[in-house]
C-alpha cells in the first residue's frame, strides 16, 4: 500500500519508519525541510507541499496526518480540499478534540478516521496503541497500515463512529494525568518520609511484580536513575494540560464525577508561576487582615 504522511515530527517520523519497515511505500511532507529530508533518508518519497503529496498518491489516496492538534489539521485539510473524493481515506493520528474530528469528518469528501495514538516516541520500537473512530470500511481497508504502526493486530481497534477514537484517547490522557499524580504523591511521601530511600530501587522493586507496576512507573525508575532520588534540578513546572482539560469539561457536561483526574489537572495548573488567583488571595489577605503583601522580586 502507499501512504501519504503529513507531519514528520517526533511521532510522524515513527509512522513513516514503521510503515516502510512493513514493506509499504510512503510519500512524506512537512513544513520543515529537515524533517522531509529525514523521511527521505528512511526511504520515503519526499513531497514539496500537501498538493504535491496528493498528486504523488494518485487515485485512492490514503493519508495520515500527524501534525499538532488545531489549526495545523485544518490547514492540511484545506490544502487537500479538491484532491479528495469518497474513495480516499484521511487519518488524523494527533491529539485532536473529538468534536473537531466529528466536524472534519462531516466536512471532508474523504472517509475520515480519527485515531488516538498512545505510546510516545518509545513507540518507534514497540509500536503504538491506536484508538480509531470512523467508517468501518476505511478502518478495514487500512488494517495493514494500522498493524504496522501499532504494536500489531492487538494494538489497534475501531472504537465506533466519527469522534470515538479521539474521545477514547482524551479519556486515556485523563487517566494518564491521575496515574502521574498518584505516583507523584507516593514518591513525594517517600522522598520526605521517615527513611532515606533510594527511589530508583523502590521503583525497580515495584516494577517487578508489584500490583502498581506500569510503563509510567518504569519511566519513574528511569527518572530517578538519571536525575537522582531528589530529581536534581528538575523544576516543578508541568507543561501541557489541554487533553486533561477536555476530559474534565466532558465529565462536567455528562455529569460524571472524576475527582482524581480533576485534582491531577488542578495540580498541574497550580505548578505554573504567576497564578492570578494566588496573587489575588495574597492581596485579599492584606484587605481583610492587613497581612503583609508579598511582592515580586522580594
Ligand atoms: N509526542 C507524543 O508523545 C505524542 C504526541 N501525540 C500527538 O501527535 C501529534 C504530533 O505530535 P509530535 O510528533 O509530538 O509533534 P512535533 O511537534 O514533534 O511534530 C509536528 C510536526 O508537524 C509539522 N507541521 C505542523 N504544521 C504542519 C502543516 N500544516 N503541514 C505539514 N506539517 C506540519 C511540524 O513542522 C512538525 O514537524 C500531536 O497532535 C500530538 O499531540 C499523540 C501521542 C503522543
Ligand atoms: O498524548 C500524549 C500522551 O498520551 C502526549 O504526550 C501529549 O502531548 C500530552 O499532552 P498534555 O500533557 O497537554 O495532555
Short mmCIF file of N, CA and C in Angstrom, two decimals, residues 167-286:
data_model
loop_
_atom_site.label_atom_id
_atom_site.label_comp_id
_atom_site.label_asym_id
_atom_site.label_seq_id
_atom_site.Cartn_x
_atom_site.Cartn_y
_atom_site.Cartn_z
N UNK A 167 -12.16 10.56 21.28
CA UNK A 167 -12.85 10.60 22.58
C UNK A 167 -12.16 9.64 23.56
N UNK A 168 -11.90 8.41 23.08
CA UNK A 168 -11.25 7.41 23.94
C UNK A 168 -9.83 7.88 24.30
N UNK A 169 -9.13 8.50 23.34
CA UNK A 169 -7.78 8.97 23.63
C UNK A 169 -7.81 10.12 24.65
N UNK A 170 -8.83 10.96 24.57
CA UNK A 170 -8.97 12.05 25.54
C UNK A 170 -9.09 11.47 26.95
N UNK A 171 -9.94 10.46 27.10
CA UNK A 171 -10.12 9.85 28.43
C UNK A 171 -8.84 9.14 28.85
N UNK A 172 -8.18 8.47 27.91
CA UNK A 172 -6.86 7.85 28.20
C UNK A 172 -5.93 8.88 28.83
N UNK A 173 -5.91 10.08 28.26
CA UNK A 173 -4.99 11.09 28.79
C UNK A 173 -5.42 11.56 30.18
N UNK A 174 -6.74 11.61 30.42
CA UNK A 174 -7.20 11.94 31.77
C UNK A 174 -6.69 10.91 32.78
N UNK A 175 -6.78 9.65 32.40
CA UNK A 175 -6.27 8.58 33.27
C UNK A 175 -4.76 8.75 33.48
N UNK A 176 -4.08 9.11 32.39
CA UNK A 176 -2.62 9.35 32.47
C UNK A 176 -2.30 10.43 33.52
N UNK A 177 -3.10 11.51 33.53
CA UNK A 177 -2.86 12.59 34.50
C UNK A 177 -3.00 12.06 35.93
N UNK A 178 -4.07 11.27 36.17
CA UNK A 178 -4.33 10.78 37.53
C UNK A 178 -3.26 9.80 37.97
N UNK A 179 -2.81 8.94 37.05
CA UNK A 179 -1.75 7.99 37.40
C UNK A 179 -0.45 8.74 37.74
N UNK A 180 -0.13 9.74 36.93
CA UNK A 180 1.09 10.52 37.19
C UNK A 180 1.01 11.18 38.57
N UNK A 181 -0.19 11.69 38.87
CA UNK A 181 -0.38 12.35 40.16
C UNK A 181 -0.24 11.35 41.31
N UNK A 182 -0.80 10.15 41.14
CA UNK A 182 -0.73 9.14 42.20
C UNK A 182 0.72 8.71 42.45
N UNK A 183 1.46 8.42 41.36
CA UNK A 183 2.87 8.07 41.54
C UNK A 183 3.62 9.24 42.19
N UNK A 184 3.31 10.46 41.71
CA UNK A 184 3.99 11.64 42.25
C UNK A 184 3.78 11.78 43.74
N UNK A 185 2.54 11.59 44.18
CA UNK A 185 2.25 11.74 45.62
C UNK A 185 2.93 10.65 46.44
N UNK A 186 2.90 9.42 45.94
CA UNK A 186 3.56 8.33 46.67
C UNK A 186 5.05 8.59 46.82
N UNK A 187 5.70 8.97 45.73
CA UNK A 187 7.14 9.22 45.81
C UNK A 187 7.44 10.49 46.62
N UNK A 188 6.51 11.45 46.62
CA UNK A 188 6.73 12.65 47.44
C UNK A 188 6.78 12.27 48.92
N UNK A 189 5.87 11.38 49.33
CA UNK A 189 5.89 10.95 50.74
C UNK A 189 7.19 10.17 51.03
N UNK A 190 7.56 9.29 50.09
CA UNK A 190 8.80 8.52 50.32
C UNK A 190 10.01 9.45 50.37
N UNK A 191 10.01 10.49 49.53
CA UNK A 191 11.15 11.41 49.49
C UNK A 191 11.25 12.26 50.75
N UNK A 192 10.11 12.49 51.41
CA UNK A 192 10.08 13.37 52.59
C UNK A 192 9.75 12.61 53.87
N UNK A 193 9.71 11.29 53.79
CA UNK A 193 9.24 10.49 54.92
C UNK A 193 10.35 10.09 55.88
N UNK A 194 10.13 9.01 56.59
CA UNK A 194 10.97 8.64 57.74
C UNK A 194 12.29 7.99 57.35
N UNK A 195 12.38 7.49 56.11
CA UNK A 195 13.58 6.74 55.74
C UNK A 195 14.30 7.43 54.60
N UNK A 196 15.60 7.24 54.57
CA UNK A 196 16.42 7.79 53.49
C UNK A 196 16.45 6.73 52.38
N UNK A 197 15.60 6.91 51.39
CA UNK A 197 15.37 5.83 50.42
C UNK A 197 16.01 6.12 49.06
N UNK A 198 16.42 5.06 48.40
CA UNK A 198 16.86 5.14 47.01
C UNK A 198 15.59 4.91 46.17
N UNK A 199 15.08 5.98 45.59
CA UNK A 199 13.77 5.86 44.93
C UNK A 199 13.85 5.06 43.63
N UNK A 200 15.03 5.03 43.02
CA UNK A 200 15.16 4.17 41.83
C UNK A 200 14.97 2.70 42.27
N UNK A 201 15.56 2.35 43.42
CA UNK A 201 15.43 0.97 43.90
C UNK A 201 13.97 0.66 44.26
N UNK A 202 13.28 1.65 44.85
CA UNK A 202 11.86 1.44 45.16
C UNK A 202 11.08 1.19 43.87
N UNK A 203 11.30 2.07 42.88
CA UNK A 203 10.55 1.94 41.61
C UNK A 203 10.87 0.63 40.93
N UNK A 204 12.15 0.25 40.94
CA UNK A 204 12.54 -1.02 40.28
C UNK A 204 11.86 -2.20 40.98
N UNK A 205 11.84 -2.16 42.31
CA UNK A 205 11.22 -3.26 43.06
C UNK A 205 9.73 -3.33 42.76
N UNK A 206 9.09 -2.17 42.75
CA UNK A 206 7.66 -2.13 42.42
C UNK A 206 7.40 -2.63 41.00
N UNK A 207 8.32 -2.29 40.08
CA UNK A 207 8.10 -2.69 38.68
C UNK A 207 8.23 -4.19 38.47
N UNK A 208 8.79 -4.88 39.46
CA UNK A 208 8.98 -6.32 39.32
C UNK A 208 7.96 -7.07 40.18
N UNK A 209 6.76 -7.16 39.65
CA UNK A 209 5.74 -8.00 40.27
C UNK A 209 4.72 -7.26 41.13
N UNK A 210 4.96 -5.98 41.43
CA UNK A 210 4.01 -5.29 42.31
C UNK A 210 2.69 -4.99 41.59
N UNK A 211 1.65 -4.85 42.38
CA UNK A 211 0.32 -4.54 41.85
C UNK A 211 0.36 -3.25 41.01
N UNK A 212 1.19 -2.31 41.41
CA UNK A 212 1.17 -0.98 40.76
C UNK A 212 2.23 -0.84 39.67
N UNK A 213 2.82 -1.96 39.18
CA UNK A 213 3.81 -1.87 38.10
C UNK A 213 3.13 -1.31 36.84
N UNK A 214 3.88 -0.57 36.04
CA UNK A 214 3.33 0.01 34.81
C UNK A 214 4.46 0.67 34.01
N UNK A 215 4.13 1.10 32.79
CA UNK A 215 5.14 1.81 31.99
C UNK A 215 5.45 3.16 32.62
N UNK A 216 4.42 3.85 33.14
CA UNK A 216 4.71 5.14 33.80
C UNK A 216 5.64 4.93 34.99
N UNK A 217 5.48 3.80 35.69
CA UNK A 217 6.38 3.53 36.82
C UNK A 217 7.79 3.19 36.33
N UNK A 218 7.88 2.55 35.17
CA UNK A 218 9.21 2.33 34.58
C UNK A 218 9.86 3.67 34.25
N UNK A 219 9.03 4.62 33.80
CA UNK A 219 9.57 5.96 33.50
C UNK A 219 9.97 6.69 34.79
N UNK A 220 9.27 6.41 35.90
CA UNK A 220 9.70 6.95 37.20
C UNK A 220 11.08 6.39 37.55
N UNK A 221 11.23 5.09 37.36
CA UNK A 221 12.51 4.43 37.66
C UNK A 221 13.64 5.08 36.84
N UNK A 222 13.33 5.29 35.54
CA UNK A 222 14.32 5.93 34.65
C UNK A 222 14.66 7.35 35.13
N UNK A 223 13.62 8.08 35.55
CA UNK A 223 13.84 9.46 36.00
C UNK A 223 14.73 9.49 37.24
N UNK A 224 14.48 8.60 38.21
CA UNK A 224 15.31 8.58 39.43
C UNK A 224 16.73 8.12 39.11
N UNK A 225 16.86 7.18 38.15
CA UNK A 225 18.20 6.72 37.78
C UNK A 225 19.00 7.87 37.15
N UNK A 226 18.31 8.65 36.28
CA UNK A 226 19.03 9.69 35.54
C UNK A 226 19.17 11.00 36.32
N UNK A 227 18.23 11.27 37.25
CA UNK A 227 18.25 12.57 37.95
C UNK A 227 18.63 12.45 39.42
N UNK A 228 18.55 11.23 39.95
CA UNK A 228 18.78 11.03 41.38
C UNK A 228 17.47 11.01 42.14
N UNK A 229 17.51 10.53 43.39
CA UNK A 229 16.28 10.39 44.19
C UNK A 229 15.64 11.74 44.49
N UNK A 230 16.45 12.82 44.48
CA UNK A 230 15.86 14.16 44.75
C UNK A 230 15.46 14.88 43.46
N UNK A 231 15.57 14.21 42.32
CA UNK A 231 15.25 14.76 40.99
C UNK A 231 16.13 15.95 40.59
N UNK A 232 17.24 16.14 41.30
CA UNK A 232 18.24 17.15 40.91
C UNK A 232 17.63 18.52 40.66
N UNK A 233 17.89 19.07 39.47
CA UNK A 233 17.42 20.43 39.17
C UNK A 233 16.13 20.43 38.34
N UNK A 234 15.40 19.33 38.35
CA UNK A 234 14.13 19.30 37.61
C UNK A 234 13.15 20.27 38.29
N UNK A 235 12.59 21.20 37.51
CA UNK A 235 11.69 22.23 38.04
C UNK A 235 10.32 21.62 38.38
N UNK A 236 9.52 22.32 39.15
CA UNK A 236 8.18 21.80 39.49
C UNK A 236 7.09 22.39 38.60
N UNK A 237 7.48 22.89 37.44
CA UNK A 237 6.52 23.40 36.46
C UNK A 237 6.14 22.26 35.52
N UNK A 238 4.85 22.01 35.34
CA UNK A 238 4.41 20.93 34.44
C UNK A 238 3.65 21.55 33.27
N UNK A 239 4.15 21.36 32.07
CA UNK A 239 3.51 21.95 30.88
C UNK A 239 2.33 21.09 30.42
N UNK A 240 1.78 21.43 29.27
CA UNK A 240 0.65 20.66 28.71
C UNK A 240 -0.64 20.99 29.45
N UNK A 241 -1.61 20.12 29.32
CA UNK A 241 -2.86 20.31 30.06
C UNK A 241 -4.11 20.30 29.20
N UNK A 242 -3.95 20.38 27.87
CA UNK A 242 -5.16 20.53 27.05
C UNK A 242 -6.05 19.28 27.09
N UNK A 243 -5.45 18.10 26.95
CA UNK A 243 -6.30 16.91 26.88
C UNK A 243 -6.97 16.61 28.22
N UNK A 244 -6.28 16.94 29.32
CA UNK A 244 -6.88 16.76 30.64
C UNK A 244 -8.04 17.73 30.84
N UNK A 245 -7.87 18.94 30.32
CA UNK A 245 -8.95 19.94 30.42
C UNK A 245 -10.18 19.44 29.66
N UNK A 246 -9.95 18.90 28.47
CA UNK A 246 -11.10 18.40 27.68
C UNK A 246 -11.81 17.27 28.42
N UNK A 247 -11.02 16.40 29.07
CA UNK A 247 -11.63 15.28 29.80
C UNK A 247 -12.54 15.81 30.91
N UNK A 248 -12.05 16.80 31.65
CA UNK A 248 -12.84 17.36 32.75
C UNK A 248 -14.07 18.09 32.21
N UNK A 249 -13.89 18.84 31.13
CA UNK A 249 -15.04 19.55 30.52
C UNK A 249 -16.12 18.55 30.12
N UNK A 250 -15.71 17.45 29.50
CA UNK A 250 -16.69 16.45 29.06
C UNK A 250 -17.37 15.80 30.27
N UNK A 251 -16.61 15.54 31.33
CA UNK A 251 -17.19 14.93 32.52
C UNK A 251 -18.25 15.85 33.14
N UNK A 252 -17.96 17.15 33.14
CA UNK A 252 -18.94 18.11 33.67
C UNK A 252 -20.21 18.06 32.83
N UNK A 253 -20.01 18.04 31.50
CA UNK A 253 -21.17 18.04 30.61
C UNK A 253 -22.01 16.77 30.79
N UNK A 254 -21.33 15.63 31.00
CA UNK A 254 -22.04 14.36 31.16
C UNK A 254 -22.45 14.10 32.61
N UNK A 255 -22.08 15.02 33.51
CA UNK A 255 -22.37 14.88 34.95
C UNK A 255 -21.79 13.58 35.51
N UNK A 256 -20.56 13.28 35.09
CA UNK A 256 -19.85 12.11 35.61
C UNK A 256 -18.74 12.62 36.54
N UNK A 257 -18.76 12.21 37.81
CA UNK A 257 -17.72 12.71 38.72
C UNK A 257 -16.38 12.05 38.46
N UNK A 258 -15.33 12.84 38.29
CA UNK A 258 -13.98 12.24 38.22
C UNK A 258 -13.01 13.10 39.02
N UNK A 259 -13.15 13.03 40.35
CA UNK A 259 -12.36 13.92 41.21
C UNK A 259 -10.85 13.73 41.08
N UNK A 260 -10.39 12.51 40.84
CA UNK A 260 -8.94 12.30 40.76
C UNK A 260 -8.35 12.99 39.55
N UNK A 261 -9.02 12.84 38.42
CA UNK A 261 -8.49 13.46 37.19
C UNK A 261 -8.57 14.98 37.32
N UNK A 262 -9.67 15.48 37.87
CA UNK A 262 -9.80 16.93 38.07
C UNK A 262 -8.69 17.45 38.99
N UNK A 263 -8.45 16.69 40.07
CA UNK A 263 -7.42 17.13 41.03
C UNK A 263 -6.03 17.12 40.39
N UNK A 264 -5.79 16.08 39.56
CA UNK A 264 -4.48 15.99 38.90
C UNK A 264 -4.30 17.17 37.93
N UNK A 265 -5.36 17.52 37.22
CA UNK A 265 -5.30 18.66 36.30
C UNK A 265 -5.04 19.95 37.08
N UNK A 266 -5.75 20.10 38.21
CA UNK A 266 -5.58 21.30 39.03
C UNK A 266 -4.14 21.41 39.55
N UNK A 267 -3.59 20.27 39.95
CA UNK A 267 -2.21 20.28 40.45
C UNK A 267 -1.26 20.74 39.34
N UNK A 268 -1.56 20.30 38.12
CA UNK A 268 -0.71 20.71 37.00
C UNK A 268 -0.78 22.22 36.80
N UNK A 269 -2.01 22.73 36.80
CA UNK A 269 -2.15 24.18 36.62
C UNK A 269 -1.51 24.93 37.79
N UNK A 270 -1.63 24.34 39.00
CA UNK A 270 -1.08 25.01 40.18
C UNK A 270 0.44 25.12 40.11
N UNK A 271 1.05 24.32 39.22
CA UNK A 271 2.51 24.35 39.13
C UNK A 271 3.00 25.57 38.36
N UNK A 272 2.10 26.27 37.68
CA UNK A 272 2.55 27.38 36.85
C UNK A 272 2.80 28.62 37.71
N UNK A 273 3.80 29.39 37.32
CA UNK A 273 4.10 30.63 38.02
C UNK A 273 2.96 31.63 37.84
N UNK A 274 2.93 32.61 38.71
CA UNK A 274 2.06 33.74 38.50
C UNK A 274 0.58 33.41 38.40
N UNK A 275 0.12 32.48 39.23
CA UNK A 275 -1.32 32.21 39.18
C UNK A 275 -2.07 33.39 39.74
N UNK A 276 -3.00 33.88 38.94
CA UNK A 276 -3.74 35.09 39.29
C UNK A 276 -4.48 34.91 40.61
N UNK A 277 -5.10 33.72 40.79
CA UNK A 277 -5.90 33.51 42.00
C UNK A 277 -5.02 33.57 43.24
N UNK A 278 -3.79 33.04 43.13
CA UNK A 278 -2.90 33.08 44.30
C UNK A 278 -2.46 34.51 44.58
N UNK A 279 -2.23 35.27 43.47
CA UNK A 279 -1.84 36.67 43.66
C UNK A 279 -2.99 37.46 44.30
N UNK A 280 -4.23 37.15 43.84
CA UNK A 280 -5.38 37.86 44.41
C UNK A 280 -5.57 37.46 45.88
N UNK A 281 -5.40 36.17 46.17
CA UNK A 281 -5.53 35.73 47.57
C UNK A 281 -4.50 36.43 48.44
N UNK A 282 -3.31 36.56 47.93
CA UNK A 282 -2.23 37.26 48.62
C UNK A 282 -2.67 38.70 48.95
N UNK A 283 -3.25 39.40 47.94
CA UNK A 283 -3.67 40.80 48.12
C UNK A 283 -4.90 40.91 49.02
N UNK A 284 -5.83 39.92 48.91
CA UNK A 284 -7.04 39.96 49.74
C UNK A 284 -6.71 39.77 51.22
N UNK A 285 -5.68 38.98 51.50
CA UNK A 285 -5.29 38.80 52.90
C UNK A 285 -4.87 40.14 53.51
N UNK A 286 -4.29 40.99 52.66
CA UNK A 286 -3.99 42.35 53.11
C UNK A 286 -5.29 43.10 53.37
#
